[in-house]
Coordinates of C-alpha atoms and ligand atoms in Angstrom, one line a residue:
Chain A
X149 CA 110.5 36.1 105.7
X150 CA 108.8 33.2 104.8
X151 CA 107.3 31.2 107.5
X152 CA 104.7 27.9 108.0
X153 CA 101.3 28.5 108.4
X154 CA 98.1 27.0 109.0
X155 CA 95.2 28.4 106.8
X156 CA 93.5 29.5 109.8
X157 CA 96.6 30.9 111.0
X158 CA 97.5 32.7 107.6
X159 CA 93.9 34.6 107.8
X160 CA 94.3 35.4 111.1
X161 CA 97.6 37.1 110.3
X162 CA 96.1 38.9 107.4
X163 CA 93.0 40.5 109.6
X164 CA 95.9 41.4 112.3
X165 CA 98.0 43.6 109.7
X166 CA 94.6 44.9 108.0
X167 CA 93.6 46.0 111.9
X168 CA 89.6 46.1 112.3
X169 CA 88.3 48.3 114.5
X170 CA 85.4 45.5 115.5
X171 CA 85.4 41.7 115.2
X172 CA 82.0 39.8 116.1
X173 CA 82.9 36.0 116.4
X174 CA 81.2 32.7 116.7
X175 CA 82.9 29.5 116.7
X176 CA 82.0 27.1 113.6
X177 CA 84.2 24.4 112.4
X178 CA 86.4 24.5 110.7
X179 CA 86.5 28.0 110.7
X180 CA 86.6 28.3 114.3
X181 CA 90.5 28.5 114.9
X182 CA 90.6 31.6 112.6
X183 CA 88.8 33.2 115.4
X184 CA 90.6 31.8 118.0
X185 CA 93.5 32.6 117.3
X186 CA 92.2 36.1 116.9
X187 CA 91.1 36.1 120.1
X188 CA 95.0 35.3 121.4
X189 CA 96.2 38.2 119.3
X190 CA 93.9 40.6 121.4
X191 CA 94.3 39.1 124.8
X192 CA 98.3 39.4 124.1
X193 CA 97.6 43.2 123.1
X194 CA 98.4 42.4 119.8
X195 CA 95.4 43.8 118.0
X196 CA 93.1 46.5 119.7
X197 CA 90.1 45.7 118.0
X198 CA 86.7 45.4 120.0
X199 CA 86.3 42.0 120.0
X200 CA 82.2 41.1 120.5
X201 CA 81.7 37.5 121.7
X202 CA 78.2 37.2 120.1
X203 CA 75.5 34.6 121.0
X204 CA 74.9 33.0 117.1
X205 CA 76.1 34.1 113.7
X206 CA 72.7 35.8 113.2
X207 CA 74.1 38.3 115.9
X208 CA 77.7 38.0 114.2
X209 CA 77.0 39.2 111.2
X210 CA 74.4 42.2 112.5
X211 CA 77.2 43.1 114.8
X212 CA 79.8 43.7 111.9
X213 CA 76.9 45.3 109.9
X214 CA 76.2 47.8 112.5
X215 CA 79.5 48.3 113.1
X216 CA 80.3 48.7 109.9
X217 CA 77.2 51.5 109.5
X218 CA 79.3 53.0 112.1
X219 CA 81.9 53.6 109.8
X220 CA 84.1 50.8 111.5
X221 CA 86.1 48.6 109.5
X222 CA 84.7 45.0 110.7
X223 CA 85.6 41.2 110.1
X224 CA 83.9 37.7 111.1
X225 CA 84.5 34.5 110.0
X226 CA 82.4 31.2 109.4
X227 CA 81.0 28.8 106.8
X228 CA 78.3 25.9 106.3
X229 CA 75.1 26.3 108.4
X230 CA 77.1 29.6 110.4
X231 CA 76.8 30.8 106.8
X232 CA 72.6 30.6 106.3
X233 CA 72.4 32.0 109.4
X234 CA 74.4 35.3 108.5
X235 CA 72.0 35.2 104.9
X236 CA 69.9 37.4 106.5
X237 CA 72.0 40.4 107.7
X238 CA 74.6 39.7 104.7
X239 CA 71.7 40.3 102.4
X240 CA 70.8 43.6 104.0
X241 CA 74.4 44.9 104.4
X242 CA 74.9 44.5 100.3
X243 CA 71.5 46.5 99.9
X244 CA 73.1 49.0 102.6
X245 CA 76.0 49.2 100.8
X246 CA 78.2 48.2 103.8
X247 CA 81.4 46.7 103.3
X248 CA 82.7 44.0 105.6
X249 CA 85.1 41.4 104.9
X250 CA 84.6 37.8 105.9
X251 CA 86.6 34.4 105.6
X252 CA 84.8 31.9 104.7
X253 CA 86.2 28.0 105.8
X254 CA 84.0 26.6 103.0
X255 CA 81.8 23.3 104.2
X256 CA 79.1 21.4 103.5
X257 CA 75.2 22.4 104.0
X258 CA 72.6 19.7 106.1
X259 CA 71.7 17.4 105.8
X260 CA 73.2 15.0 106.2
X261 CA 75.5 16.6 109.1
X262 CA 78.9 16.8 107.7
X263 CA 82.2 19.0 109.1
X264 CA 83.7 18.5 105.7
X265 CA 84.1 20.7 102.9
X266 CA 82.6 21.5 99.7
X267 CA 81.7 24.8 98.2
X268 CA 77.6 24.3 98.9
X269 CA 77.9 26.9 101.4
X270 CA 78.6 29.9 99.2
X271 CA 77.0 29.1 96.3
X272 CA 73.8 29.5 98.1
X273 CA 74.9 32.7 98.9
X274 CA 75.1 33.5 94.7
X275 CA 72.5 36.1 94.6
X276 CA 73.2 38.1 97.8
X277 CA 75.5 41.0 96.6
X278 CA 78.3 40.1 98.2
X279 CA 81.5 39.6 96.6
X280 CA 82.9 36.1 96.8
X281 CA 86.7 35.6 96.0
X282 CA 88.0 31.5 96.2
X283 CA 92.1 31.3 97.4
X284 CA 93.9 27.9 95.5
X285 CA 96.5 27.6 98.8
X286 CA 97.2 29.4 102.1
X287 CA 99.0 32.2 100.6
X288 CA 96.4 33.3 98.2
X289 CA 94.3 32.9 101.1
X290 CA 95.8 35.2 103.5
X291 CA 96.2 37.8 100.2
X292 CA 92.9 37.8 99.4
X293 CA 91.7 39.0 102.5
X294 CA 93.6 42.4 102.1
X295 CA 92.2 42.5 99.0
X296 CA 88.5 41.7 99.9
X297 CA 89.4 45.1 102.4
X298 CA 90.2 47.3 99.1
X299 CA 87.5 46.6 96.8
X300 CA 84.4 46.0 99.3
X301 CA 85.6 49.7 101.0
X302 CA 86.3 51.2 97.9
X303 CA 83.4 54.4 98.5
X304 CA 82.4 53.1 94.6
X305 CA 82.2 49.7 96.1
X306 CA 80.8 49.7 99.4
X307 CA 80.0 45.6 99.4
X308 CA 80.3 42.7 101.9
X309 CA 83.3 40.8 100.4
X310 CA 83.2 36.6 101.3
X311 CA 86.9 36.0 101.5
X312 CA 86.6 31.6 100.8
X313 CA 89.6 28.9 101.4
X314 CA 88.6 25.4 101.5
X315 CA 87.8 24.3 104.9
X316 CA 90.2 21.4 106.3
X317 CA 92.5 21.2 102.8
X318 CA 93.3 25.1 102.9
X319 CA 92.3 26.2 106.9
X320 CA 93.9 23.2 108.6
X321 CA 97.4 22.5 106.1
X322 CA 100.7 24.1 107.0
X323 CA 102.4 25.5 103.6
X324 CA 105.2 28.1 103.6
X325 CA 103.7 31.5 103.0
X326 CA 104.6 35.1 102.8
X327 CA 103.3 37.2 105.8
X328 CA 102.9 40.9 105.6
X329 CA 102.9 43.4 108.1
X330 CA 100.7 46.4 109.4
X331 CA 103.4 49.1 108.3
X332 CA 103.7 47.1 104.5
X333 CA 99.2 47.0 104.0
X334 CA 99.1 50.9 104.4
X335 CA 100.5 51.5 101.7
X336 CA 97.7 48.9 99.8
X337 CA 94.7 49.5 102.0
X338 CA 93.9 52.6 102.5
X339 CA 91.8 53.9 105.7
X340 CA 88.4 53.3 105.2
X341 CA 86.3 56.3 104.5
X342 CA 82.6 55.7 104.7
X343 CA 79.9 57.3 102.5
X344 CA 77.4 57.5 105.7
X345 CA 77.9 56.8 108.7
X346 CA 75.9 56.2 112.1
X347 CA 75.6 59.1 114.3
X348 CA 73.2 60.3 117.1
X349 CA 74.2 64.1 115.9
X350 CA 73.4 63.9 112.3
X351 CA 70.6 61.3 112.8
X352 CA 70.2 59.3 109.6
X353 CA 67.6 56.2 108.9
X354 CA 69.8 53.2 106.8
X355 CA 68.4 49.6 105.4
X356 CA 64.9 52.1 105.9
X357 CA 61.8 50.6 103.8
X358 CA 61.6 50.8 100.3
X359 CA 58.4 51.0 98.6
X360 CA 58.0 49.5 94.8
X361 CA 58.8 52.9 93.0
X362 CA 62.3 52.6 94.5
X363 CA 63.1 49.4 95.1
X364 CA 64.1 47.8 91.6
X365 CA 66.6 50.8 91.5
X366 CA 68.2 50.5 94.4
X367 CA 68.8 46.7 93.6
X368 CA 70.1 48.0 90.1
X369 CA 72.4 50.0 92.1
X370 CA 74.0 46.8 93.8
X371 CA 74.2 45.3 90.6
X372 CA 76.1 48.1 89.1
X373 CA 78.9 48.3 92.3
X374 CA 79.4 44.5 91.9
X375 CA 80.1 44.8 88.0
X376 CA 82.4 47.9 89.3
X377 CA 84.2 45.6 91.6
X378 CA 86.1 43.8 88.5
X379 CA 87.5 47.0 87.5
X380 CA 88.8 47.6 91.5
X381 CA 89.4 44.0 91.8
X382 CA 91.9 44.6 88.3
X383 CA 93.1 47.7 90.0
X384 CA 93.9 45.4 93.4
X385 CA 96.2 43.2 92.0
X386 CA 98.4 45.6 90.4
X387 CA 99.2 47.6 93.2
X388 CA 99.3 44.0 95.3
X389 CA 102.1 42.9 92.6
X390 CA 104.0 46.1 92.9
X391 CA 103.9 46.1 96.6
X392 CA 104.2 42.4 97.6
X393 CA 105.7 41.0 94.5
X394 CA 102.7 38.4 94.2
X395 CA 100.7 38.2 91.2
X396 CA 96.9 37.3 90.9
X397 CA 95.9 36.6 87.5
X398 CA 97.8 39.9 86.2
X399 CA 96.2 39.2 82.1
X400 CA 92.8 38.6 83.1
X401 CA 92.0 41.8 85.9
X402 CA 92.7 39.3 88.5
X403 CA 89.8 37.8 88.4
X404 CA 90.9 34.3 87.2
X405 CA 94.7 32.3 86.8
X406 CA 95.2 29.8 84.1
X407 CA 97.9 26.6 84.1
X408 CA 99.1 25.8 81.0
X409 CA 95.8 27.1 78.9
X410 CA 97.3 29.2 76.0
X411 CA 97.2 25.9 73.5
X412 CA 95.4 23.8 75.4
X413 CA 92.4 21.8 73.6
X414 CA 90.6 20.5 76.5
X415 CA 90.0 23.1 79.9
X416 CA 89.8 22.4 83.2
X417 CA 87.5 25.2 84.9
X418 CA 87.9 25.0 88.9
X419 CA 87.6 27.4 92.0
X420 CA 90.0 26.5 95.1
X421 CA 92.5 24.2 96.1
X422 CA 91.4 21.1 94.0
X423 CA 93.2 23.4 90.8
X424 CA 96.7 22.0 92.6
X425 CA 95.9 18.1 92.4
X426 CA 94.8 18.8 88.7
X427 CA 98.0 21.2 88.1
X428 CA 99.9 17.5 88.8
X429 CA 97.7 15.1 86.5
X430 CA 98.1 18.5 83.5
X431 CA 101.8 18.2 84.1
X432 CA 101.8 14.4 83.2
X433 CA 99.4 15.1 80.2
X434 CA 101.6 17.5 79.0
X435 CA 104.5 15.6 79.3
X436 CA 102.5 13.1 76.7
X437 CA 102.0 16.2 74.3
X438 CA 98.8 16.1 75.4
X439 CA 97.3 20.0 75.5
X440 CA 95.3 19.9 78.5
X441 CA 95.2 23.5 80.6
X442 CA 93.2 24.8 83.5
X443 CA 90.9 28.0 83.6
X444 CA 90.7 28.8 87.7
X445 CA 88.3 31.9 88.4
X446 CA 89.3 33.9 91.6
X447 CA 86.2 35.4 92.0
X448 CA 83.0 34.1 91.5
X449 CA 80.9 37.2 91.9
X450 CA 81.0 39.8 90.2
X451 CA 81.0 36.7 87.6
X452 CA 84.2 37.1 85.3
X453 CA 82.2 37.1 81.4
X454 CA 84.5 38.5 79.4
X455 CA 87.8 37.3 80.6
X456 CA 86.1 33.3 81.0
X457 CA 84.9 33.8 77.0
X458 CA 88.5 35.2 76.2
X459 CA 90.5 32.3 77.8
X460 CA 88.4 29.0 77.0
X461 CA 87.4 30.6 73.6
X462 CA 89.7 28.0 71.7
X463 CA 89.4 24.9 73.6
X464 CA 88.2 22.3 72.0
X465 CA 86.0 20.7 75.2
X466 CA 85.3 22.1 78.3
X467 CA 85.1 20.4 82.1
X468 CA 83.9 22.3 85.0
X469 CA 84.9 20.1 87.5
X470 CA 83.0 22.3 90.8
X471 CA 81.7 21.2 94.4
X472 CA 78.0 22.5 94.3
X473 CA 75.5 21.5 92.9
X474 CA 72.4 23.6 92.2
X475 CA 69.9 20.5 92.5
X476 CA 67.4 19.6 90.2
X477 CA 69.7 21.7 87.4
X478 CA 73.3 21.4 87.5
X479 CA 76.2 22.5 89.2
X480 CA 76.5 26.5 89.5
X481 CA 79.3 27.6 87.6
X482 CA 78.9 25.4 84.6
X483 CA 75.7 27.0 84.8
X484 CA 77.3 30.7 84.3
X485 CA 80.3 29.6 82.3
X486 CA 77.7 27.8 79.8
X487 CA 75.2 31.1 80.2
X488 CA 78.6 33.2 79.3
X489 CA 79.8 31.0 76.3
X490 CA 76.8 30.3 74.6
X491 CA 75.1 33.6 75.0
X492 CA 79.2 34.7 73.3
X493 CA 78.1 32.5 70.4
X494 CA 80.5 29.7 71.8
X495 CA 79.6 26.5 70.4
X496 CA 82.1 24.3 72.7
X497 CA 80.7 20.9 74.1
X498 CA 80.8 21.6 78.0
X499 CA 80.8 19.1 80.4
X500 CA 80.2 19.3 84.3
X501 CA 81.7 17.4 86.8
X502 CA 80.4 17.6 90.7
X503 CA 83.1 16.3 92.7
X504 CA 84.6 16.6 96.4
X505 CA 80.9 17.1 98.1
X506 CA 81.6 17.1 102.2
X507 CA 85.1 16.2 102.0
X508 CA 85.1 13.1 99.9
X509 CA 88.7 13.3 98.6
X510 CA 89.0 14.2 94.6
X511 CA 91.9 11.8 93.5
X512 CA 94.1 11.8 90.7
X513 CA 92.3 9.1 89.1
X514 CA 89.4 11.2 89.4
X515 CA 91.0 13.9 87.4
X516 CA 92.1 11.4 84.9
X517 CA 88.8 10.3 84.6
X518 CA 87.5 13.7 84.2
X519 CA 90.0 14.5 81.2
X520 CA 89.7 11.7 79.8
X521 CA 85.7 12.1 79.2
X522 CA 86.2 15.4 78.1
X523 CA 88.9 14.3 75.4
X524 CA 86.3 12.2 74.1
X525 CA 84.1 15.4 72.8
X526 CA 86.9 17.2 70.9
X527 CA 85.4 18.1 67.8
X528 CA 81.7 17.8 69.1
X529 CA 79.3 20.3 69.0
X530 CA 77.0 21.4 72.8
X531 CA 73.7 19.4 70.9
X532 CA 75.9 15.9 70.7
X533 CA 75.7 15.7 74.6
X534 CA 72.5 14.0 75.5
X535 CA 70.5 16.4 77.0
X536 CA 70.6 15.3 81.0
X537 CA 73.7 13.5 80.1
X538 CA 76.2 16.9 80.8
X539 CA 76.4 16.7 84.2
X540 CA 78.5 13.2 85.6
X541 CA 79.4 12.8 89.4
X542 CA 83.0 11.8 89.5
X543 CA 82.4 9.1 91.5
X544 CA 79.2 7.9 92.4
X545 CA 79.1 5.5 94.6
X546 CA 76.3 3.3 93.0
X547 CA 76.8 0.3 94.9
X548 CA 75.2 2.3 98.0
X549 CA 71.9 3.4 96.1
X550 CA 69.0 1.4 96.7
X551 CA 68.1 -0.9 93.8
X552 CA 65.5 1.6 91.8
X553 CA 68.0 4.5 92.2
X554 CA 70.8 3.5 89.8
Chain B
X62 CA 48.6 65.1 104.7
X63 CA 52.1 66.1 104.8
X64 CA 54.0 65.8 101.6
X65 CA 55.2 62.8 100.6
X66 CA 58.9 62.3 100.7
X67 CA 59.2 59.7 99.0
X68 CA 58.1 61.7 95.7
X69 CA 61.1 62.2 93.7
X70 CA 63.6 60.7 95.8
X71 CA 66.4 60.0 94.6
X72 CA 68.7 57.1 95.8
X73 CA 71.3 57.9 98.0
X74 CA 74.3 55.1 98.2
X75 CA 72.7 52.4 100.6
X76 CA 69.2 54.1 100.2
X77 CA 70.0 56.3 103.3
X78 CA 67.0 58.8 104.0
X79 CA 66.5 61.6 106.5
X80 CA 64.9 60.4 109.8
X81 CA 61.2 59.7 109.6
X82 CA 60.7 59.5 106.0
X83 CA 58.3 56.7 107.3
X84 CA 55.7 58.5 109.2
X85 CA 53.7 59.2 106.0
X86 CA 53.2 55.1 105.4
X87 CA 50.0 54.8 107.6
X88 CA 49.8 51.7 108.6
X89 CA 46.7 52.2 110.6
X90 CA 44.8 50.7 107.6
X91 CA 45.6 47.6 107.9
X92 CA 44.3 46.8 111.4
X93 CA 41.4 44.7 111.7
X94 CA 40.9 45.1 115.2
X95 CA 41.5 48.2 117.3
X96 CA 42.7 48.3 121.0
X97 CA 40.6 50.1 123.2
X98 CA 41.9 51.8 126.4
X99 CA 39.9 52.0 129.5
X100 CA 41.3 54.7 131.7
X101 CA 39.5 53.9 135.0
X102 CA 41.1 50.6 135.1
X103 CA 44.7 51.7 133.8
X104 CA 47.2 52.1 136.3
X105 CA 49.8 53.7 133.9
X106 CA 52.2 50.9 134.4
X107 CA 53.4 51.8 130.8
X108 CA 53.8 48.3 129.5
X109 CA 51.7 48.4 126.4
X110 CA 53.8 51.7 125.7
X111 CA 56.8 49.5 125.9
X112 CA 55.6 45.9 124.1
X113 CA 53.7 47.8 121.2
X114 CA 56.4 46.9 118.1
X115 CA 54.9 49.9 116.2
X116 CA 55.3 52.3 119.3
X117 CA 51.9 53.3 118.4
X118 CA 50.9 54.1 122.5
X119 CA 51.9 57.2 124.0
X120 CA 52.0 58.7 127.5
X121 CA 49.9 61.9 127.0
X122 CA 50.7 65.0 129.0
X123 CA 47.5 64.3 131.6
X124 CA 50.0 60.8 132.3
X125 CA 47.3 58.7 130.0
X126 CA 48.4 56.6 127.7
X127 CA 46.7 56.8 124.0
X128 CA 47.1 54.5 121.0
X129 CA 47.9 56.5 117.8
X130 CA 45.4 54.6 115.4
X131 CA 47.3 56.3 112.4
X132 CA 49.8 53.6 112.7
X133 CA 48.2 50.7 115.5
X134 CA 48.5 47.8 113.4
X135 CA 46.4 46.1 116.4
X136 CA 48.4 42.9 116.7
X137 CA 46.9 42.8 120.3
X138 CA 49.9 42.8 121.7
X139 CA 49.3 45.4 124.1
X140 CA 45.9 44.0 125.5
X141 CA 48.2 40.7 126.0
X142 CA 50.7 43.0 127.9
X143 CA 48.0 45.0 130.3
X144 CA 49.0 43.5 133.4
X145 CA 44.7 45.0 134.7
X146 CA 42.9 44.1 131.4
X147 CA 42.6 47.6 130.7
X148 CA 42.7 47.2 127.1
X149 CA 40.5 45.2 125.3
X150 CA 40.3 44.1 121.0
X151 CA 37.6 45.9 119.4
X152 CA 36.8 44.6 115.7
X153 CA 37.2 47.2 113.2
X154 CA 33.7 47.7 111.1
X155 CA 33.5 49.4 107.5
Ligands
SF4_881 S1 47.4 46.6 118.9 FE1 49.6 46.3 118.5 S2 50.1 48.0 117.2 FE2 48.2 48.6 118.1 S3 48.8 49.7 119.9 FE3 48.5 47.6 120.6 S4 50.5 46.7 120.5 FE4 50.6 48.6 119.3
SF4_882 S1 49.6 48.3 130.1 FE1 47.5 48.6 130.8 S2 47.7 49.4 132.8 FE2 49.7 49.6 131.9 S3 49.7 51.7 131.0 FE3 49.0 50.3 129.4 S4 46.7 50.3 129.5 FE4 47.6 51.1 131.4

């Protein structure tokens, strides 16, 4: 039965029915409620997972990666500076090939010091090995963590998996969402069985050093179990549709949903929540007979190539409208989306927007804005964007720059 | 020498190896100074045993404790550690 739920308290309910055996936690906001409430569910004997009250994230995340070399299914939770400080262990467990499932409340980096959202935090993650999957409202949310449990266990797998919802717009809003139970996610997650596992009667040396002759392969090795993880993630899904009657981007392996895209001329591309302000400002387009659409990938990494060529292929212009930005480049999917196209022989003018950075609400004039520059390159080729000139901030506040800044 | 194991390993999921795979990487060799132990003064408190990061200082069966210089690094650590002095930095000549 449908109920209202918090973000936070939509994850929470999803790590309840998925039942890890060990849950470091340290607070962070806004993340820190998912733990919380976690915390209630196994002082009221609702969960009997070990629940470690650890001294930093550091600890956090080397908690859940030991457990988890243990053969224990493990979960933590944080975002923003929490985030850099699990780097380190998150880093290692994807060379381990140790799964572990995380929710991410995504927020800003320092400096300077803000609590608000933006996707900075995981996109400095990119190149760690773990699998990042971005929810567009509580439900997909709390789903997404029971899939994050599949794939990164999957014994082919064997990832850390960064379950992200927006902090504050998706961890602190009620919507009505779908719960599931324990008895319902055993018939879509099965018990985890590990490769290798801790034990002081089979002694075993994991994360042990590599020298240069191995190295590069074992590296490979990752590369290969994230590229993998699209086929699992594909396989996910399905059996999520057939079980809970909920479909993630069925066409394209469930790794990315469109709105309105099949004709569209111009694309939106967009990960998380900002995809339902822009669902809103498409409708009213369309109702102009204008063919504006929206491309939202689910999953960032593994990186979703072929189904991203297939889907903006035909469009006319392009906007990735993201909250990162890779400074002194651009912004990091139009990056990879750019990187996919062009290398596909795409030769679709692509613009990039940075929006939303700590918080700073993205408006419907904002969108407007956004589709209205991209209108403006229909029938352009990449080259007739000055060079420097494809990546706009929508706004920028020049009024607050100092004189010889604007 | 023993053999090395690292010839023709193969990768297993995670890199997991058997248990000291590692003592053949002698990392003796990159010491530039060597800890010395002088037994008259050592009370076998077993610090040094305990602060060495390489665990490079072992009790002997005679109760003395002995730095294996196959893999010292000689951080110094264990002369800091000597609540007597009884170790002391030696600089390592060619
Ligand atoms: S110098 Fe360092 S590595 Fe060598 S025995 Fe002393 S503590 Fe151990
Ligand atoms: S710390 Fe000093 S006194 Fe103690 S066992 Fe080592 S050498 Fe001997």
């Amino acid at each position: 039965m449908a109920k209202m739920m918090t973000g936070y308290d939509a994850v929470a309910e999803a790590v309840k029915a998925c039942d890890p055996d060990v849950i470091p936690a340290y607070p962070i906001t806004p993340q820190t409620d998912i733990v919380e409430r976690i915390s209630e569910m196994v002082a009221d004997g609702e969960l009997t997972s070990e629940y470690v009250r650890v001294d930093s994230e550091f600890n956090a995340a080397s908690t859940a990666l030991g457990a988890s070399a243990a053969g224990a299914r493990t979960f933590t939770a944080t975002c923003s500076q929490g985030l850099k400080l699990m780097s380190e262990p998150l880093f290692s467990a994807s060379g381990m090939r140790l799964p572990l499932v995380l929710a991410i409340a995504n927020r800003s980096l320092s400096a300077p010091l803000s609590i608000w959202g933006d996707h900075t935090d995981t996109f400095a993650e990119r190149d760690g090995g773990m699998i990042q999957f971005y929810a567009e409202d509580v439900q997909e949310a709390m789903d997404n963590i029971a899939m994050a449990y599949r794939v990164a266990e999957d014994e082919e797998i064997s990832l850390p998996a960064l379950s992200c919802l927006d902090g504050f717009i998706l961890t602190h809003v009620q919507e009505k969402v779908e719960p599931f139970s324990r008895k319902e996610i055993r018939e879509f997650l099965p018990e985890r069985s590990p490769v290798h596992t801790l034990d002081p009667s089979d002694p075993k040396t994991m994360g042990a050093y590599a020298r240069p002759e191995h190295w590069t392969e074992t590296r490979y090795e990752v590369h290969q179990a994230q590229l993998k993880a699209k086929d699992k993630i594909a396989e996910a899904v399905e059996e999520f549709a057939n079980i809970f009657d909920r479909e993630y981007g069925l066409g394209y392996n469930g790794l990315l949903e469109t709105y309105r895209a099949e004709d569209a001329d111009v694309l939106l591309v967009a990960l998380g929540s900002v995809c339902g302000t822009m669902k809103y400002i498409v409708d009213e387009y369309r109702q102009r007979g204008e063919k504006i659409g929206i491309v939202r990938p689910r999953v960032y990494r593994p990186f979703p190539t072929e189904e991203l060529c297939e889907v903006l292929e035909d469009a006319e212009a392009i906007a990735v409208v993201e909250k990162d930005i890779s400074l002194g480049y651009q912004g990091g999917l139009a990056i990879d989306i750019k990187s996919a196209l062009y290398s596909n022989g795409s030769r679709i003018p692509i613009l990039n927007f940075i929006v939303g950075l700590a918080g700073r609400d993205v408006k419907k004039d904002n969108i407007k804005n956004i589709v209205e520059q991209t209108k403006e390159l229909r029938g352009k080729l990449p080259e007739d964007i000055e060079f420097g000139k494809e990546e706009r901030w929508e706004p920028l506040r020049t009024e607050l720059l100092e004189d010889d800044k604007k | 020498m023993t053999d090395d194991p690292y010839k023709n390993l193969k990768i297993s999921k995670g890199a997991v190896v058997k248990p000291r795979t590692s003592l053949v990487n002698k990392t003796g060799s990159w010491r530039s100074e060597r800890p010395v132990v002088d037994h008259e003064k050592c009370v076998a408190c077993g610090n040094c045993e305990k602060f060495c990061p390489d665990m490079a200082i072992k009790e002997t069966e005679e109760g003395k404790f002995e730095v294996d210089l196959d893999y010292c690094k000689g951080c110094g650590i264990c002369a800091e550690e000597c609540p007597v002095k009884a170790i002391i930095m030696k600089e390592e000549e060619k």
